[in-house]
Amino acid sequence: MHQYLENSLFKEVSLHYEKYYKLQPLTAKVYALLVFVNCAEGVTFDDFVEVLQVSKSSVSHSLNTLVEINFIEQYKKENERKRYFRINQNLFLKRLEDVQERLIEERKIYTKIRDYKKSNTNVLFKDEAFSLYIAHLQDASNSITRTIKNLKLHIKTNEK
């Protein structure tokens, strides 16, 4: 796993998770390592400490954060005390469902704002801009709905 730390793509992926998912730098590195290792068996807590050369408490905090936000899952093997960590197998589905929920809520609130402005203000505003944005939210939501449906079919196929 040491070889990944100096890989330019690894660094880019880590920065991506820092910027777009608001992860702390170490937490982003931990997640990026799991993405690169892509191991169904998982990676142990001790492996992270050894590879990243940081304190156990720092690794623990990062792993707990990633478990809490459903990016990763932890498990123990039978007759072992070690905890193993791996990418959440339903991560793409979970992320899309979260985005879908935000789009639906955003569309509802902007529809209410548009309707309020139509009936309760004498200030001129561009109804077209609201309508275009609301239509875009609906289109994006429909696209995500189709993708979620396809992902669920893919997950069921892989479970067989």
PDB file of N, CA, C and O in Angstrom, residues 45-97:
ATOM      1  N   PHE A  45      -6.968  -1.918  10.725  1.00  0.00           N
ATOM      2  CA  PHE A  45      -6.639  -0.672  11.397  1.00  0.00           C
ATOM      3  C   PHE A  45      -5.117  -0.511  11.461  1.00  0.00           C
ATOM      4  O   PHE A  45      -4.580   0.550  11.140  1.00  0.00           O
ATOM      5  N   ASP A  46      -4.432  -1.572  11.859  1.00  0.00           N
ATOM      6  CA  ASP A  46      -2.971  -1.524  11.988  1.00  0.00           C
ATOM      7  C   ASP A  46      -2.286  -1.249  10.653  1.00  0.00           C
ATOM      8  O   ASP A  46      -1.246  -0.575  10.610  1.00  0.00           O
ATOM      9  N   ASP A  47      -2.839  -1.761   9.566  1.00  0.00           N
ATOM     10  CA  ASP A  47      -2.279  -1.491   8.238  1.00  0.00           C
ATOM     11  C   ASP A  47      -2.316   0.011   7.938  1.00  0.00           C
ATOM     12  O   ASP A  47      -1.354   0.566   7.410  1.00  0.00           O
ATOM     13  N   PHE A  48      -3.429   0.662   8.276  1.00  0.00           N
ATOM     14  CA  PHE A  48      -3.535   2.105   8.040  1.00  0.00           C
ATOM     15  C   PHE A  48      -2.492   2.869   8.857  1.00  0.00           C
ATOM     16  O   PHE A  48      -1.841   3.778   8.346  1.00  0.00           O
ATOM     17  N   VAL A  49      -2.353   2.505  10.127  1.00  0.00           N
ATOM     18  CA  VAL A  49      -1.386   3.186  10.997  1.00  0.00           C
ATOM     19  C   VAL A  49       0.020   3.032  10.430  1.00  0.00           C
ATOM     20  O   VAL A  49       0.781   4.007  10.338  1.00  0.00           O
ATOM     21  N   GLU A  50       0.351   1.829  10.009  1.00  0.00           N
ATOM     22  CA  GLU A  50       1.700   1.547   9.506  1.00  0.00           C
ATOM     23  C   GLU A  50       1.967   2.266   8.174  1.00  0.00           C
ATOM     24  O   GLU A  50       2.997   2.899   7.995  1.00  0.00           O
ATOM     25  N   VAL A  51       1.027   2.222   7.264  1.00  0.00           N
ATOM     26  CA  VAL A  51       1.227   2.823   5.943  1.00  0.00           C
ATOM     27  C   VAL A  51       1.227   4.351   6.010  1.00  0.00           C
ATOM     28  O   VAL A  51       2.076   5.004   5.403  1.00  0.00           O
ATOM     29  N   LEU A  52       0.303   4.921   6.753  1.00  0.00           N
ATOM     30  CA  LEU A  52       0.172   6.373   6.787  1.00  0.00           C
ATOM     31  C   LEU A  52       1.119   7.045   7.778  1.00  0.00           C
ATOM     32  O   LEU A  52       1.294   8.260   7.742  1.00  0.00           O
ATOM     33  N   GLN A  53       1.697   6.248   8.684  1.00  0.00           N
ATOM     34  CA  GLN A  53       2.648   6.781   9.665  1.00  0.00           C
ATOM     35  C   GLN A  53       2.051   7.938  10.469  1.00  0.00           C
ATOM     36  O   GLN A  53       2.655   9.005  10.611  1.00  0.00           O
ATOM     37  N   VAL A  54       0.845   7.705  10.986  1.00  0.00           N
ATOM     38  CA  VAL A  54       0.173   8.677  11.837  1.00  0.00           C
ATOM     39  C   VAL A  54      -0.297   7.963  13.099  1.00  0.00           C
ATOM     40  O   VAL A  54      -0.249   6.742  13.183  1.00  0.00           O
ATOM     41  N   SER A  55      -0.790   8.741  14.043  1.00  0.00           N
ATOM     42  CA  SER A  55      -1.191   8.165  15.321  1.00  0.00           C
ATOM     43  C   SER A  55      -2.437   7.286  15.178  1.00  0.00           C
ATOM     44  O   SER A  55      -3.244   7.469  14.259  1.00  0.00           O
ATOM     45  N   LYS A  56      -2.576   6.380  16.116  1.00  0.00           N
ATOM     46  CA  LYS A  56      -3.741   5.505  16.131  1.00  0.00           C
ATOM     47  C   LYS A  56      -5.020   6.317  16.307  1.00  0.00           C
ATOM     48  O   LYS A  56      -6.039   6.011  15.676  1.00  0.00           O
ATOM     49  N   SER A  57      -4.970   7.337  17.129  1.00  0.00           N
ATOM     50  CA  SER A  57      -6.183   8.140  17.345  1.00  0.00           C
ATOM     51  C   SER A  57      -6.592   8.875  16.067  1.00  0.00           C
ATOM     52  O   SER A  57      -7.785   9.009  15.783  1.00  0.00           O
ATOM     53  N   SER A  58      -5.624   9.332  15.291  1.00  0.00           N
ATOM     54  CA  SER A  58      -5.946  10.009  14.026  1.00  0.00           C
ATOM     55  C   SER A  58      -6.592   9.046  13.039  1.00  0.00           C
ATOM     56  O   SER A  58      -7.588   9.380  12.388  1.00  0.00           O
ATOM     57  N   VAL A  59      -6.026   7.849  12.932  1.00  0.00           N
ATOM     58  CA  VAL A  59      -6.597   6.839  12.036  1.00  0.00           C
ATOM     59  C   VAL A  59      -7.991   6.451  12.520  1.00  0.00           C
ATOM     60  O   VAL A  59      -8.927   6.348  11.728  1.00  0.00           O
ATOM     61  N   SER A  60      -8.133   6.262  13.811  1.00  0.00           N
ATOM     62  CA  SER A  60      -9.423   5.886  14.378  1.00  0.00           C
ATOM     63  C   SER A  60     -10.483   6.939  14.070  1.00  0.00           C
ATOM     64  O   SER A  60     -11.603   6.606  13.657  1.00  0.00           O
ATOM     65  N   HIS A  61     -10.124   8.202  14.247  1.00  0.00           N
ATOM     66  CA  HIS A  61     -11.070   9.289  13.959  1.00  0.00           C
ATOM     67  C   HIS A  61     -11.482   9.272  12.480  1.00  0.00           C
ATOM     68  O   HIS A  61     -12.672   9.392  12.149  1.00  0.00           O
ATOM     69  N   SER A  62     -10.508   9.095  11.587  1.00  0.00           N
ATOM     70  CA  SER A  62     -10.811   9.068  10.149  1.00  0.00           C
ATOM     71  C   SER A  62     -11.708   7.892   9.792  1.00  0.00           C
ATOM     72  O   SER A  62     -12.688   8.050   9.052  1.00  0.00           O
ATOM     73  N   LEU A  63     -11.387   6.725  10.303  1.00  0.00           N
ATOM     74  CA  LEU A  63     -12.196   5.536  10.010  1.00  0.00           C
ATOM     75  C   LEU A  63     -13.613   5.685  10.569  1.00  0.00           C
ATOM     76  O   LEU A  63     -14.591   5.352   9.883  1.00  0.00           O
ATOM     77  N   ASN A  64     -13.720   6.187  11.782  1.00  0.00           N
ATOM     78  CA  ASN A  64     -15.055   6.382  12.375  1.00  0.00           C
ATOM     79  C   ASN A  64     -15.885   7.373  11.562  1.00  0.00           C
ATOM     80  O   ASN A  64     -17.081   7.177  11.365  1.00  0.00           O
ATOM     81  N   THR A  65     -15.245   8.426  11.074  1.00  0.00           N
ATOM     82  CA  THR A  65     -15.943   9.402  10.228  1.00  0.00           C
ATOM     83  C   THR A  65     -16.455   8.736   8.959  1.00  0.00           C
ATOM     84  O   THR A  65     -17.620   8.913   8.576  1.00  0.00           O
ATOM     85  N   LEU A  66     -15.606   7.948   8.310  1.00  0.00           N
ATOM     86  CA  LEU A  66     -15.992   7.298   7.061  1.00  0.00           C
ATOM     87  C   LEU A  66     -17.085   6.256   7.269  1.00  0.00           C
ATOM     88  O   LEU A  66     -17.980   6.105   6.422  1.00  0.00           O
ATOM     89  N   VAL A  67     -17.059   5.566   8.389  1.00  0.00           N
ATOM     90  CA  VAL A  67     -18.131   4.603   8.716  1.00  0.00           C
ATOM     91  C   VAL A  67     -19.434   5.367   8.954  1.00  0.00           C
ATOM     92  O   VAL A  67     -20.496   4.987   8.449  1.00  0.00           O
ATOM     93  N   GLU A  68     -19.340   6.460   9.692  1.00  0.00           N
ATOM     94  CA  GLU A  68     -20.530   7.251  10.037  1.00  0.00           C
ATOM     95  C   GLU A  68     -21.237   7.805   8.803  1.00  0.00           C
ATOM     96  O   GLU A  68     -22.472   7.858   8.752  1.00  0.00           O
ATOM     97  N   ILE A  69     -20.473   8.197   7.802  1.00  0.00           N
ATOM     98  CA  ILE A  69     -21.089   8.763   6.589  1.00  0.00           C
ATOM     99  C   ILE A  69     -21.318   7.694   5.514  1.00  0.00           C
ATOM    100  O   ILE A  69     -21.619   8.016   4.366  1.00  0.00           O
ATOM    101  N   ASN A  70     -21.166   6.429   5.897  1.00  0.00           N
ATOM    102  CA  ASN A  70     -21.463   5.283   5.027  1.00  0.00           C
ATOM    103  C   ASN A  70     -20.549   5.137   3.825  1.00  0.00           C
ATOM    104  O   ASN A  70     -20.910   4.479   2.850  1.00  0.00           O
ATOM    105  N   PHE A  71     -19.370   5.743   3.853  1.00  0.00           N
ATOM    106  CA  PHE A  71     -18.420   5.552   2.766  1.00  0.00           C
ATOM    107  C   PHE A  71     -17.767   4.179   2.870  1.00  0.00           C
ATOM    108  O   PHE A  71     -17.407   3.587   1.861  1.00  0.00           O
ATOM    109  N   ILE A  72     -17.570   3.719   4.099  1.00  0.00           N
ATOM    110  CA  ILE A  72     -16.921   2.430   4.309  1.00  0.00           C
ATOM    111  C   ILE A  72     -17.724   1.617   5.318  1.00  0.00           C
ATOM    112  O   ILE A  72     -18.602   2.150   6.006  1.00  0.00           O
ATOM    113  N   GLU A  73     -17.405   0.342   5.381  1.00  0.00           N
ATOM    114  CA  GLU A  73     -18.010  -0.530   6.380  1.00  0.00           C
ATOM    115  C   GLU A  73     -16.905  -1.256   7.117  1.00  0.00           C
ATOM    116  O   GLU A  73     -15.818  -1.463   6.576  1.00  0.00           O
ATOM    117  N   GLN A  74     -17.177  -1.604   8.348  1.00  0.00           N
ATOM    118  CA  GLN A  74     -16.198  -2.350   9.134  1.00  0.00           C
ATOM    119  C   GLN A  74     -16.788  -3.700   9.503  1.00  0.00           C
ATOM    120  O   GLN A  74     -18.010  -3.840   9.597  1.00  0.00           O
ATOM    121  N   TYR A  75     -15.908  -4.657   9.684  1.00  0.00           N
ATOM    122  CA  TYR A  75     -16.359  -5.979  10.099  1.00  0.00           C
ATOM    123  C   TYR A  75     -15.203  -6.706  10.763  1.00  0.00           C
ATOM    124  O   TYR A  75     -14.045  -6.267  10.690  1.00  0.00           O
ATOM    125  N   LYS A  76     -15.526  -7.774  11.437  1.00  0.00           N
ATOM    126  CA  LYS A  76     -14.512  -8.626  12.052  1.00  0.00           C
ATOM    127  C   LYS A  76     -14.644 -10.009  11.461  1.00  0.00           C
ATOM    128  O   LYS A  76     -15.744 -10.487  11.209  1.00  0.00           O
ATOM    129  N   LYS A  77     -13.514 -10.645  11.256  1.00  0.00           N
ATOM    130  CA  LYS A  77     -13.517 -12.022  10.777  1.00  0.00           C
ATOM    131  C   LYS A  77     -13.757 -12.943  11.971  1.00  0.00           C
ATOM    132  O   LYS A  77     -13.422 -12.603  13.108  1.00  0.00           O
ATOM    133  N   GLU A  78     -14.326 -14.080  11.666  1.00  0.00           N
ATOM    134  CA  GLU A  78     -14.628 -15.044  12.721  1.00  0.00           C
ATOM    135  C   GLU A  78     -13.360 -15.416  13.484  1.00  0.00           C
ATOM    136  O   GLU A  78     -12.315 -15.661  12.887  1.00  0.00           O
ATOM    137  N   ASN A  79     -13.452 -15.430  14.796  1.00  0.00           N
ATOM    138  CA  ASN A  79     -12.355 -15.790  15.706  1.00  0.00           C
ATOM    139  C   ASN A  79     -11.169 -14.828  15.648  1.00  0.00           C
ATOM    140  O   ASN A  79     -10.044 -15.210  15.948  1.00  0.00           O
ATOM    141  N   GLU A  80     -11.410 -13.588  15.218  1.00  0.00           N
ATOM    142  CA  GLU A  80     -10.358 -12.568  15.207  1.00  0.00           C
ATOM    143  C   GLU A  80     -10.858 -11.329  15.930  1.00  0.00           C
ATOM    144  O   GLU A  80     -12.047 -11.034  15.913  1.00  0.00           O
ATOM    145  N   ARG A  81      -9.927 -10.614  16.545  1.00  0.00           N
ATOM    146  CA  ARG A  81     -10.286  -9.366  17.215  1.00  0.00           C
ATOM    147  C   ARG A  81     -10.085  -8.158  16.307  1.00  0.00           C
ATOM    148  O   ARG A  81     -10.619  -7.085  16.566  1.00  0.00           O
ATOM    149  N   LYS A  82      -9.295  -8.326  15.259  1.00  0.00           N
ATOM    150  CA  LYS A  82      -8.994  -7.215  14.360  1.00  0.00           C
ATOM    151  C   LYS A  82     -10.247  -6.731  13.643  1.00  0.00           C
ATOM    152  O   LYS A  82     -11.092  -7.514  13.239  1.00  0.00           O
ATOM    153  N   ARG A  83     -10.291  -5.410  13.474  1.00  0.00           N
ATOM    154  CA  ARG A  83     -11.349  -4.815  12.660  1.00  0.00           C
ATOM    155  C   ARG A  83     -10.801  -4.619  11.240  1.00  0.00           C
ATOM    156  O   ARG A  83      -9.673  -4.194  11.051  1.00  0.00           O
ATOM    157  N   TYR A  84     -11.638  -4.927  10.279  1.00  0.00           N
ATOM    158  CA  TYR A  84     -11.293  -4.741   8.875  1.00  0.00           C
ATOM    159  C   TYR A  84     -12.221  -3.680   8.294  1.00  0.00           C
ATOM    160  O   TYR A  84     -13.385  -3.574   8.683  1.00  0.00           O
ATOM    161  N   PHE A  85     -11.699  -2.928   7.334  1.00  0.00           N
ATOM    162  CA  PHE A  85     -12.459  -1.854   6.708  1.00  0.00           C
ATOM    163  C   PHE A  85     -12.395  -2.018   5.194  1.00  0.00           C
ATOM    164  O   PHE A  85     -11.358  -2.377   4.644  1.00  0.00           O
ATOM    165  N   ARG A  86     -13.516  -1.745   4.548  1.00  0.00           N
ATOM    166  CA  ARG A  86     -13.581  -1.808   3.084  1.00  0.00           C
ATOM    167  C   ARG A  86     -14.634  -0.807   2.608  1.00  0.00           C
ATOM    168  O   ARG A  86     -15.461  -0.324   3.384  1.00  0.00           O
ATOM    169  N   ILE A  87     -14.574  -0.533   1.312  1.00  0.00           N
ATOM    170  CA  ILE A  87     -15.541   0.381   0.696  1.00  0.00           C
ATOM    171  C   ILE A  87     -16.942  -0.195   0.889  1.00  0.00           C
ATOM    172  O   ILE A  87     -17.155  -1.394   0.730  1.00  0.00           O
ATOM    173  N   ASN A  88     -17.892   0.669   1.202  1.00  0.00           N
ATOM    174  CA  ASN A  88     -19.288   0.250   1.310  1.00  0.00           C
ATOM    175  C   ASN A  88     -19.733  -0.280  -0.051  1.00  0.00           C
ATOM    176  O   ASN A  88     -19.636   0.411  -1.061  1.00  0.00           O
ATOM    177  N   GLN A  89     -20.208  -1.497  -0.078  1.00  0.00           N
ATOM    178  CA  GLN A  89     -20.574  -2.151  -1.332  1.00  0.00           C
ATOM    179  C   GLN A  89     -21.737  -1.456  -2.054  1.00  0.00           C
ATOM    180  O   GLN A  89     -21.892  -1.599  -3.258  1.00  0.00           O
ATOM    181  N   ASN A  90     -22.547  -0.702  -1.323  1.00  0.00           N
ATOM    182  CA  ASN A  90     -23.675   0.002  -1.927  1.00  0.00           C
ATOM    183  C   ASN A  90     -23.441   1.515  -1.976  1.00  0.00           C
ATOM    184  O   ASN A  90     -24.388   2.294  -1.987  1.00  0.00           O
ATOM    185  N   LEU A  91     -22.181   1.908  -2.012  1.00  0.00           N
ATOM    186  CA  LEU A  91     -21.848   3.322  -1.941  1.00  0.00           C
ATOM    187  C   LEU A  91     -22.448   4.134  -3.087  1.00  0.00           C
ATOM    188  O   LEU A  91     -23.037   5.187  -2.860  1.00  0.00           O
ATOM    189  N   PHE A  92     -22.315   3.666  -4.315  1.00  0.00           N
ATOM    190  CA  PHE A  92     -22.854   4.429  -5.447  1.00  0.00           C
ATOM    191  C   PHE A  92     -24.361   4.605  -5.309  1.00  0.00           C
ATOM    192  O   PHE A  92     -24.898   5.690  -5.529  1.00  0.00           O
ATOM    193  N   LEU A  93     -25.025   3.544  -4.933  1.00  0.00           N
ATOM    194  CA  LEU A  93     -26.469   3.610  -4.745  1.00  0.00           C
ATOM    195  C   LEU A  93     -26.824   4.610  -3.654  1.00  0.00           C
ATOM    196  O   LEU A  93     -27.705   5.456  -3.827  1.00  0.00           O
ATOM    197  N   LYS A  94     -26.133   4.543  -2.533  1.00  0.00           N
ATOM    198  CA  LYS A  94     -26.394   5.445  -1.410  1.00  0.00           C
ATOM    199  C   LYS A  94     -26.160   6.895  -1.812  1.00  0.00           C
ATOM    200  O   LYS A  94     -26.957   7.781  -1.508  1.00  0.00           O
ATOM    201  N   ARG A  95     -25.060   7.151  -2.510  1.00  0.00           N
ATOM    202  CA  ARG A  95     -24.776   8.529  -2.942  1.00  0.00           C
ATOM    203  C   ARG A  95     -25.858   9.063  -3.871  1.00  0.00           C
ATOM    204  O   ARG A  95     -26.296  10.204  -3.742  1.00  0.00           O
ATOM    205  N   LEU A  96     -26.274   8.241  -4.817  1.00  0.00           N
ATOM    206  CA  LEU A  96     -27.314   8.697  -5.745  1.00  0.00           C
ATOM    207  C   LEU A  96     -28.639   8.925  -5.033  1.00  0.00           C
ATOM    208  O   LEU A  96     -29.360   9.873  -5.348  1.00  0.00           O
ATOM    209  N   GLU A  97     -28.967   8.080  -4.085  1.00  0.00           N
ATOM    210  CA  GLU A  97     -30.204   8.279  -3.320  1.00  0.00           C
ATOM    211  C   GLU A  97     -30.145   9.575  -2.513  1.00  0.00           C
ATOM    212  O   GLU A  97     -31.135  10.304  -2.425  1.00  0.00           O
TER     213      GLU A  97
END
